[in-house]
mmCIF file of C-alpha atoms in Angstrom:
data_model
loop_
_atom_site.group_PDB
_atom_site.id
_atom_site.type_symbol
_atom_site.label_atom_id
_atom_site.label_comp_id
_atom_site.label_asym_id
_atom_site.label_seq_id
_atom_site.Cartn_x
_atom_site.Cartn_y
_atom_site.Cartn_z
ATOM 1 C CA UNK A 916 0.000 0.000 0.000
ATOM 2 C CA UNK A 917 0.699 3.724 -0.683
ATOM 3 C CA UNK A 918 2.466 5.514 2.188
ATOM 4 C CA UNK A 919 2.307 8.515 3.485
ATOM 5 C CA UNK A 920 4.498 11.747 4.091
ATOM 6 C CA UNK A 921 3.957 14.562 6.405
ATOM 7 C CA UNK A 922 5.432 17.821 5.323
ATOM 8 C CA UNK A 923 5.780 20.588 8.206
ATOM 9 C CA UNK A 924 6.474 24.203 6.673
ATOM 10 C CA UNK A 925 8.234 25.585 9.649
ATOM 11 C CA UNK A 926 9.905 29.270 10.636
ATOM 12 C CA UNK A 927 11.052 29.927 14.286
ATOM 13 C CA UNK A 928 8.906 27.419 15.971
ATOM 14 C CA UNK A 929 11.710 25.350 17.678
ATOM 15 C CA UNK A 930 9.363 25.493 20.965
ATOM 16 C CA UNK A 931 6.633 23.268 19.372
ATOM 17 C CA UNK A 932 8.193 21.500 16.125
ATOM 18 C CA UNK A 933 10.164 18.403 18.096
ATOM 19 C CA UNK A 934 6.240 17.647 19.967
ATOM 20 C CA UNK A 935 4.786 18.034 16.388
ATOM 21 C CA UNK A 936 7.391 15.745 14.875
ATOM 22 C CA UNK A 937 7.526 13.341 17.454
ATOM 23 C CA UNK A 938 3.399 13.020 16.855
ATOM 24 C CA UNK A 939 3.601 12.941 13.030
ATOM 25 C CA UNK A 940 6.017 10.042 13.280
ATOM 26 C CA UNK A 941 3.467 8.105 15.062
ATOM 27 C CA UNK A 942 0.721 8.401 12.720
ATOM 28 C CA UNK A 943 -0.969 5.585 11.092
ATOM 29 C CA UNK A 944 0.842 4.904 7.542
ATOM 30 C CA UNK A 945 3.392 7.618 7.731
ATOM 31 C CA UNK A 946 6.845 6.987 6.937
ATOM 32 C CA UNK A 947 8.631 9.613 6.652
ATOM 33 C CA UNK A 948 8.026 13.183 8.153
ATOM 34 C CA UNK A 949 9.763 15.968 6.519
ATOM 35 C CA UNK A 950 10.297 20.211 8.020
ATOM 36 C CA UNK A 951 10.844 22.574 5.381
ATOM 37 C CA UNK A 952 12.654 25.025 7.717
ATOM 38 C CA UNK A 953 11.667 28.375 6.087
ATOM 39 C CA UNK A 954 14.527 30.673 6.899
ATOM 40 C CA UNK A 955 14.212 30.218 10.733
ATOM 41 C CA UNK A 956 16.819 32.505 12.650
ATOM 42 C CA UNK A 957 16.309 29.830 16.574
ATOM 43 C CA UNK A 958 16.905 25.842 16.682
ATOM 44 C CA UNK A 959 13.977 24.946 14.766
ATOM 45 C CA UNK A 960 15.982 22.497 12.203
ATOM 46 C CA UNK A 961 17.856 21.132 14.648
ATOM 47 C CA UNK A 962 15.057 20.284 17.142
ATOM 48 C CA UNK A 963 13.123 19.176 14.047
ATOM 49 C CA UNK A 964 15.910 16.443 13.031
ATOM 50 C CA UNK A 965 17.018 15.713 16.984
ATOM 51 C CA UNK A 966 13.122 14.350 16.419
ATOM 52 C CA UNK A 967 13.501 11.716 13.023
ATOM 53 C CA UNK A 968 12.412 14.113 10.735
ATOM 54 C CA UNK A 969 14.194 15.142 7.371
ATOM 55 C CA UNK A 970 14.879 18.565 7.509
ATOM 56 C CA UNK A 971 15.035 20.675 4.255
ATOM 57 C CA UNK A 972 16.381 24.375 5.121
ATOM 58 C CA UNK A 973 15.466 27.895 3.172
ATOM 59 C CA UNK A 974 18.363 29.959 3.318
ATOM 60 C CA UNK A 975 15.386 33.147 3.960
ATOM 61 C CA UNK A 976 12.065 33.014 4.451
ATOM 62 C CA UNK A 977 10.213 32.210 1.343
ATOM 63 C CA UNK A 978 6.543 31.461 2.565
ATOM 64 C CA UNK A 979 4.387 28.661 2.808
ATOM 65 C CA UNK A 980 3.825 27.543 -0.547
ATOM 66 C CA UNK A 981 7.472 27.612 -1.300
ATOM 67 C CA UNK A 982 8.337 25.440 1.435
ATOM 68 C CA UNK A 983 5.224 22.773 0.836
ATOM 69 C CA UNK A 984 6.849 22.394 -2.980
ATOM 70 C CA UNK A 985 10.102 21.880 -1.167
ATOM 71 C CA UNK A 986 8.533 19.873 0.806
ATOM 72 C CA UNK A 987 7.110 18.199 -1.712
ATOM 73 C CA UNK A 988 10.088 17.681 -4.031
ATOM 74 C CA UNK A 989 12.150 16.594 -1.071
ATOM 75 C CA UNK A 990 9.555 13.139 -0.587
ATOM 76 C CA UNK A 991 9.309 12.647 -4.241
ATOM 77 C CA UNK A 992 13.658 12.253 -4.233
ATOM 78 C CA UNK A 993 12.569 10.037 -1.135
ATOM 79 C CA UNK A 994 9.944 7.961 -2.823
ATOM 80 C CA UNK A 995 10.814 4.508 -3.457
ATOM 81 C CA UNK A 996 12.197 4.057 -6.854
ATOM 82 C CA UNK A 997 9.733 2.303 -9.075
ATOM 83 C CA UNK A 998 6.951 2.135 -6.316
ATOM 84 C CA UNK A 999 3.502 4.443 -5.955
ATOM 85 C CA UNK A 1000 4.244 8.158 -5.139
ATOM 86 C CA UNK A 1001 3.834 8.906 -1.141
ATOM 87 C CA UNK A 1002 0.280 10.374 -0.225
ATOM 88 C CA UNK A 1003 1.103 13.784 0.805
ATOM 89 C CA UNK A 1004 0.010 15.091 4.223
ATOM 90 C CA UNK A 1005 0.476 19.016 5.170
ATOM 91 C CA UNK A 1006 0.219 20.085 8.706
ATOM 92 C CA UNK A 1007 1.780 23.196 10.561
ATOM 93 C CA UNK A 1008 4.748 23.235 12.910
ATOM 94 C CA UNK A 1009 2.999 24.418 16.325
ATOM 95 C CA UNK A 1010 0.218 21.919 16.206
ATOM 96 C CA UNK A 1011 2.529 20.306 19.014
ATOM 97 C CA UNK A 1012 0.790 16.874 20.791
ATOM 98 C CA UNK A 1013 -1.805 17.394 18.858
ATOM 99 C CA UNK A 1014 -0.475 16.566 15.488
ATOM 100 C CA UNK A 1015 -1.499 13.000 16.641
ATOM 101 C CA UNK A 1016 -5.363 13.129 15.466
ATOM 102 C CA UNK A 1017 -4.554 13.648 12.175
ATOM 103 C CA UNK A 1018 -5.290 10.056 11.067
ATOM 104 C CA UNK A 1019 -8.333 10.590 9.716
ATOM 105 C CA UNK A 1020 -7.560 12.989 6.901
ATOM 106 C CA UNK A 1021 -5.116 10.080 5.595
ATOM 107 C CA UNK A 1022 -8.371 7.546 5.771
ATOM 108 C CA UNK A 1023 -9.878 8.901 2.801
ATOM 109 C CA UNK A 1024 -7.062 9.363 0.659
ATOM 110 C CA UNK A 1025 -5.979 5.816 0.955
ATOM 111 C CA UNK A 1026 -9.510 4.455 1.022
ATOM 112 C CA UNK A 1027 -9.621 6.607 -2.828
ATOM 113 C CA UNK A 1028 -12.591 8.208 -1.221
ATOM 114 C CA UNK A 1029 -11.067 11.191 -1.909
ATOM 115 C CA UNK A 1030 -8.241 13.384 -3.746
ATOM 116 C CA UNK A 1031 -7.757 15.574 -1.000
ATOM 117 C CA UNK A 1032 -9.003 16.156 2.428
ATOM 118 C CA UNK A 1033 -9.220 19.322 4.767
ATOM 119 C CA UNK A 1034 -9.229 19.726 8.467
ATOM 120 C CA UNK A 1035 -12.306 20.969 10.596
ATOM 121 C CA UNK A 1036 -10.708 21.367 14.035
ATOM 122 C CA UNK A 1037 -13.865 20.375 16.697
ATOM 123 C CA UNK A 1038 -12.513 22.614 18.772
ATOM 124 C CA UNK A 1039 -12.362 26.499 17.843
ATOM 125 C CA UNK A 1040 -9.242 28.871 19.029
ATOM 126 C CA UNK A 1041 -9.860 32.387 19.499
ATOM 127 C CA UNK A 1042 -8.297 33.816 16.581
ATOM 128 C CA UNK A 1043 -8.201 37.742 17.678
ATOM 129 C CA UNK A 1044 -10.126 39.082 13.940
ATOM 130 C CA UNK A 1045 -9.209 36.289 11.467
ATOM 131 C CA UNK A 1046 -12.698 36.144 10.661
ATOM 132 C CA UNK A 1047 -12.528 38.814 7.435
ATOM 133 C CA UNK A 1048 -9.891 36.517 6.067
ATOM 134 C CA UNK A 1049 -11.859 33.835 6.705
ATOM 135 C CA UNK A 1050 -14.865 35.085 4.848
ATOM 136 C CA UNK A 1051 -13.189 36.212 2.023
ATOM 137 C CA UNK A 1052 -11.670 32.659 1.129
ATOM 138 C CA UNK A 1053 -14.782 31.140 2.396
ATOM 139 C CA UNK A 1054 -16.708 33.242 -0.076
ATOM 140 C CA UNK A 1055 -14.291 33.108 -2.824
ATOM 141 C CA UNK A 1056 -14.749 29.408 -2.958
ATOM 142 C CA UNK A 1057 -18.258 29.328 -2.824
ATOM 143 C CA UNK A 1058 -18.284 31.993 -5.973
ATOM 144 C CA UNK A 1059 -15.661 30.086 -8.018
ATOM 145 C CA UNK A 1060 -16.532 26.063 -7.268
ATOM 146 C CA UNK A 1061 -20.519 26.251 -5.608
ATOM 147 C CA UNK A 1062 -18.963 24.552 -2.585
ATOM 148 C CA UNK A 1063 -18.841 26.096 0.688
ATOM 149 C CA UNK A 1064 -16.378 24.766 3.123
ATOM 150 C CA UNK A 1065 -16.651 25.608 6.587
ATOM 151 C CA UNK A 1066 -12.684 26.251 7.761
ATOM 152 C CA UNK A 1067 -11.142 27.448 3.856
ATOM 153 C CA UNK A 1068 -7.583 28.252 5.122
ATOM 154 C CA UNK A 1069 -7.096 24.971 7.072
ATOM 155 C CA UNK A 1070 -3.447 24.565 6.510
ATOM 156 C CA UNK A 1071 -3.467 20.499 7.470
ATOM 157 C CA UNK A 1072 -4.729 18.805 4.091
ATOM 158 C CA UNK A 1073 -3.833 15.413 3.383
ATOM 159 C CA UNK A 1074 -3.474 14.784 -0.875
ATOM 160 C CA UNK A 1075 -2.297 12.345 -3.841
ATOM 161 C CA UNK A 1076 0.717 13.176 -5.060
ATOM 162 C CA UNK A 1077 -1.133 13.334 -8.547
ATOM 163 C CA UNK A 1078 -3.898 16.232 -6.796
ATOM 164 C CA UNK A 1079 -0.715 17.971 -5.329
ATOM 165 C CA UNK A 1080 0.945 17.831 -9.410
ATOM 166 C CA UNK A 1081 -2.040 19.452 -10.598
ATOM 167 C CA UNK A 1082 -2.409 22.556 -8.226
ATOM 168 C CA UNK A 1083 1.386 23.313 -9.232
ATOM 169 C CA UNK A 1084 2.296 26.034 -9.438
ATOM 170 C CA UNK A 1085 0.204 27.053 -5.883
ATOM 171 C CA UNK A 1086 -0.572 30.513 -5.045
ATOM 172 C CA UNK A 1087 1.936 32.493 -3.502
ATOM 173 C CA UNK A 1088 2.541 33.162 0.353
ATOM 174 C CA UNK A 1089 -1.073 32.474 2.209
ATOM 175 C CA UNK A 1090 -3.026 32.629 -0.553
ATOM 176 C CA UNK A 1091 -1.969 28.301 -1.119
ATOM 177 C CA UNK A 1092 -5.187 27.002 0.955
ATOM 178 C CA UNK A 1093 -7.488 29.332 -1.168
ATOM 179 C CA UNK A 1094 -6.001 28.420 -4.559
ATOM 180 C CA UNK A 1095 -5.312 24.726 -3.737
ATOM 181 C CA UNK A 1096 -8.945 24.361 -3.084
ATOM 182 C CA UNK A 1097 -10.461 26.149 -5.976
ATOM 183 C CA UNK A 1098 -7.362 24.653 -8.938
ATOM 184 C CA UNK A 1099 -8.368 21.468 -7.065
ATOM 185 C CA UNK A 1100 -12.404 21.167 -7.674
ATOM 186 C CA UNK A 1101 -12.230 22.761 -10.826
ATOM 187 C CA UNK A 1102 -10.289 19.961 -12.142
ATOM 188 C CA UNK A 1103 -12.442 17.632 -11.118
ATOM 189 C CA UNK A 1104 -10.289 16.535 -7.911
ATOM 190 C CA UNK A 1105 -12.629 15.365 -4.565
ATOM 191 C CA UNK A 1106 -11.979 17.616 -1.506
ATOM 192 C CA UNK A 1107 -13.545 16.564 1.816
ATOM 193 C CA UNK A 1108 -13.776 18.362 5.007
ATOM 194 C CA UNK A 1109 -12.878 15.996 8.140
ATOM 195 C CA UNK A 1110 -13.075 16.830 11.309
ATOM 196 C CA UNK A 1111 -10.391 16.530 13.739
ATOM 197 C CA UNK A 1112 -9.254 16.947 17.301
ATOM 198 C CA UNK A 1113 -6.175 19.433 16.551
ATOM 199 C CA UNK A 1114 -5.225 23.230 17.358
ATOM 200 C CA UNK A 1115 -2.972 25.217 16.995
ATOM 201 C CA UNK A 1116 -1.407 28.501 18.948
ATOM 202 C CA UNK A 1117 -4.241 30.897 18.848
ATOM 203 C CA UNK A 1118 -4.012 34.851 16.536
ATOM 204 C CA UNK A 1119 -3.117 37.492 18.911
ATOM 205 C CA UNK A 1120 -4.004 40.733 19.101
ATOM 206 C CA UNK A 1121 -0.512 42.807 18.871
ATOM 207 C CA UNK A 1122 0.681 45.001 15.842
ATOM 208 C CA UNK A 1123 2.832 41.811 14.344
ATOM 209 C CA UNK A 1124 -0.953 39.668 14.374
ATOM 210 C CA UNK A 1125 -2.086 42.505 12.723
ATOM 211 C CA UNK A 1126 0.117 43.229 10.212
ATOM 212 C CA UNK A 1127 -0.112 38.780 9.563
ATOM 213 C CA UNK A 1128 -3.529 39.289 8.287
ATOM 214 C CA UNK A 1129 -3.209 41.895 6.371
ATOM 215 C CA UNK A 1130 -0.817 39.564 4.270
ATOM 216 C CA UNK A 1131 -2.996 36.861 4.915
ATOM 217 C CA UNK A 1132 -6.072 39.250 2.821
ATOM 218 C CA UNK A 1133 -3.306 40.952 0.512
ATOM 219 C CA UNK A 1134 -2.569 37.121 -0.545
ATOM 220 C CA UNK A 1135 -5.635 35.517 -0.652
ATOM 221 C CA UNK A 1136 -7.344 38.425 -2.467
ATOM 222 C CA UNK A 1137 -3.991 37.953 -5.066
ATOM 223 C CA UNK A 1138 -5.535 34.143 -5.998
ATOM 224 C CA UNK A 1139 -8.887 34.811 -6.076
ATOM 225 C CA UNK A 1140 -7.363 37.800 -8.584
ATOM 226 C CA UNK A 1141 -5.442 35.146 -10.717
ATOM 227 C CA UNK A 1142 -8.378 32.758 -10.532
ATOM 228 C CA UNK A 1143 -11.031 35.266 -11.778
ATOM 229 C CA UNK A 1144 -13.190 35.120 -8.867
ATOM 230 C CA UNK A 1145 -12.364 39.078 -7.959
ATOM 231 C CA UNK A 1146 -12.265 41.782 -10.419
ATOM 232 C CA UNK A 1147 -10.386 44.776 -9.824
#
């Protein structure tokens, strides 16, 4: 059977990525766990690999799409030669213990129930005025596909390697979820919401959470743009 890869974008998160690793490498089916550290400036690659994972490092900070293709490229070099492509599945680095309830997006993938599946967490953080993001991808999606999925920038997506193929190239910086979804159901490709158990470090309120949603807007508005959804 088809195994599985987890791919952990990471920048300065060495707090949380050796609990998240440590988790991933437990999951049902996975066999290899990779970080794409992003151009972290603490330990994060080194706590990351002190924890069995591959560790693939950006020089700078590129953003998340660039590290889930390096991600990406770095299982396909892993895959076995002459064997089915690793199912490929995305979580982020400060999901901690809680990386362990992710078994259930792989389910469907392997079961060929579905091309790729997104992440409903059961349990809500307060995310300190995320929602306007959050309604712009939501609706976005609804305008471009008909579907409306109830958590659009859900960054922990399990996908076939062919599904992943045909999103490439993904939309830039935060804009990925939005784009992935959209390229994804256009093409025909089965997305499914599953719900989960996770979270993640909750959206302040300070000038820096701030000024991380206004990219998170500036970049989802930019594929919606590209995908013809908004008109300027």
């Amino acid at each position: 059977m088809t195994g599985t890869a987890v791919i952990i974008p990471a920048k300065n998160e060495a707090e949380r990525i050796g609990a998240t690793v440590a988790a991933a490498r437990a999951l049902p089916y996975v066999d290899l766990v990779v970080v794409v550290d992003d151009g972290s400036t603490d330990r994060t690659g080194l706590v990351a690999r002190a924890a069995g994972a591959r560790v693939v490092r950006h020089s700078r900070n590129r953003g998340k799409a660039a590290a889930m293709e390096s991600g990406a490229e770095a299982v396909r070099l892993l895959d076995p030669e002459g064997g089915q492509p690793r199912h490929l599945l995305f979580l982020d680095a400060d999901l901690g213990e809680t990386a362990h309830t992710a078994a259930p997006l792989i389910e469907p993938v392997r079961a060929g129930e579905a091309d790729m599946t997104i992440a409903v967490f059961a349990t809500r953080v307060k995310l300190g005025g995320h929602g306007f993001v959050v309604r712009l991808a939501r609706q976005g999606i609804q305008r471009a596909t008909g579907w409306t999925p109830a958590q659009p920038l859900n960054g922990q997506r399990c996908l076939t390697r062919a599904a992943f193929e045909a999103a490439r190239p993904l939309a830039r910086g935060f804009g990925v979820e939005t784009g992935l979804t959209i390229d994804l159901i256009r093409r025909g490709f089965r997305v499914r919401e599953v719900e989960v158990e996770m979270a993640h470090r909750a959206t302040g309120t300070d000038w820096r959470a701030q000024l991380h949603r206004t990219r998170q807007f500036r970049d989802v508005a930019r594929a919606l743009l590209a995908r013809r959804v908004l008109r300027v």
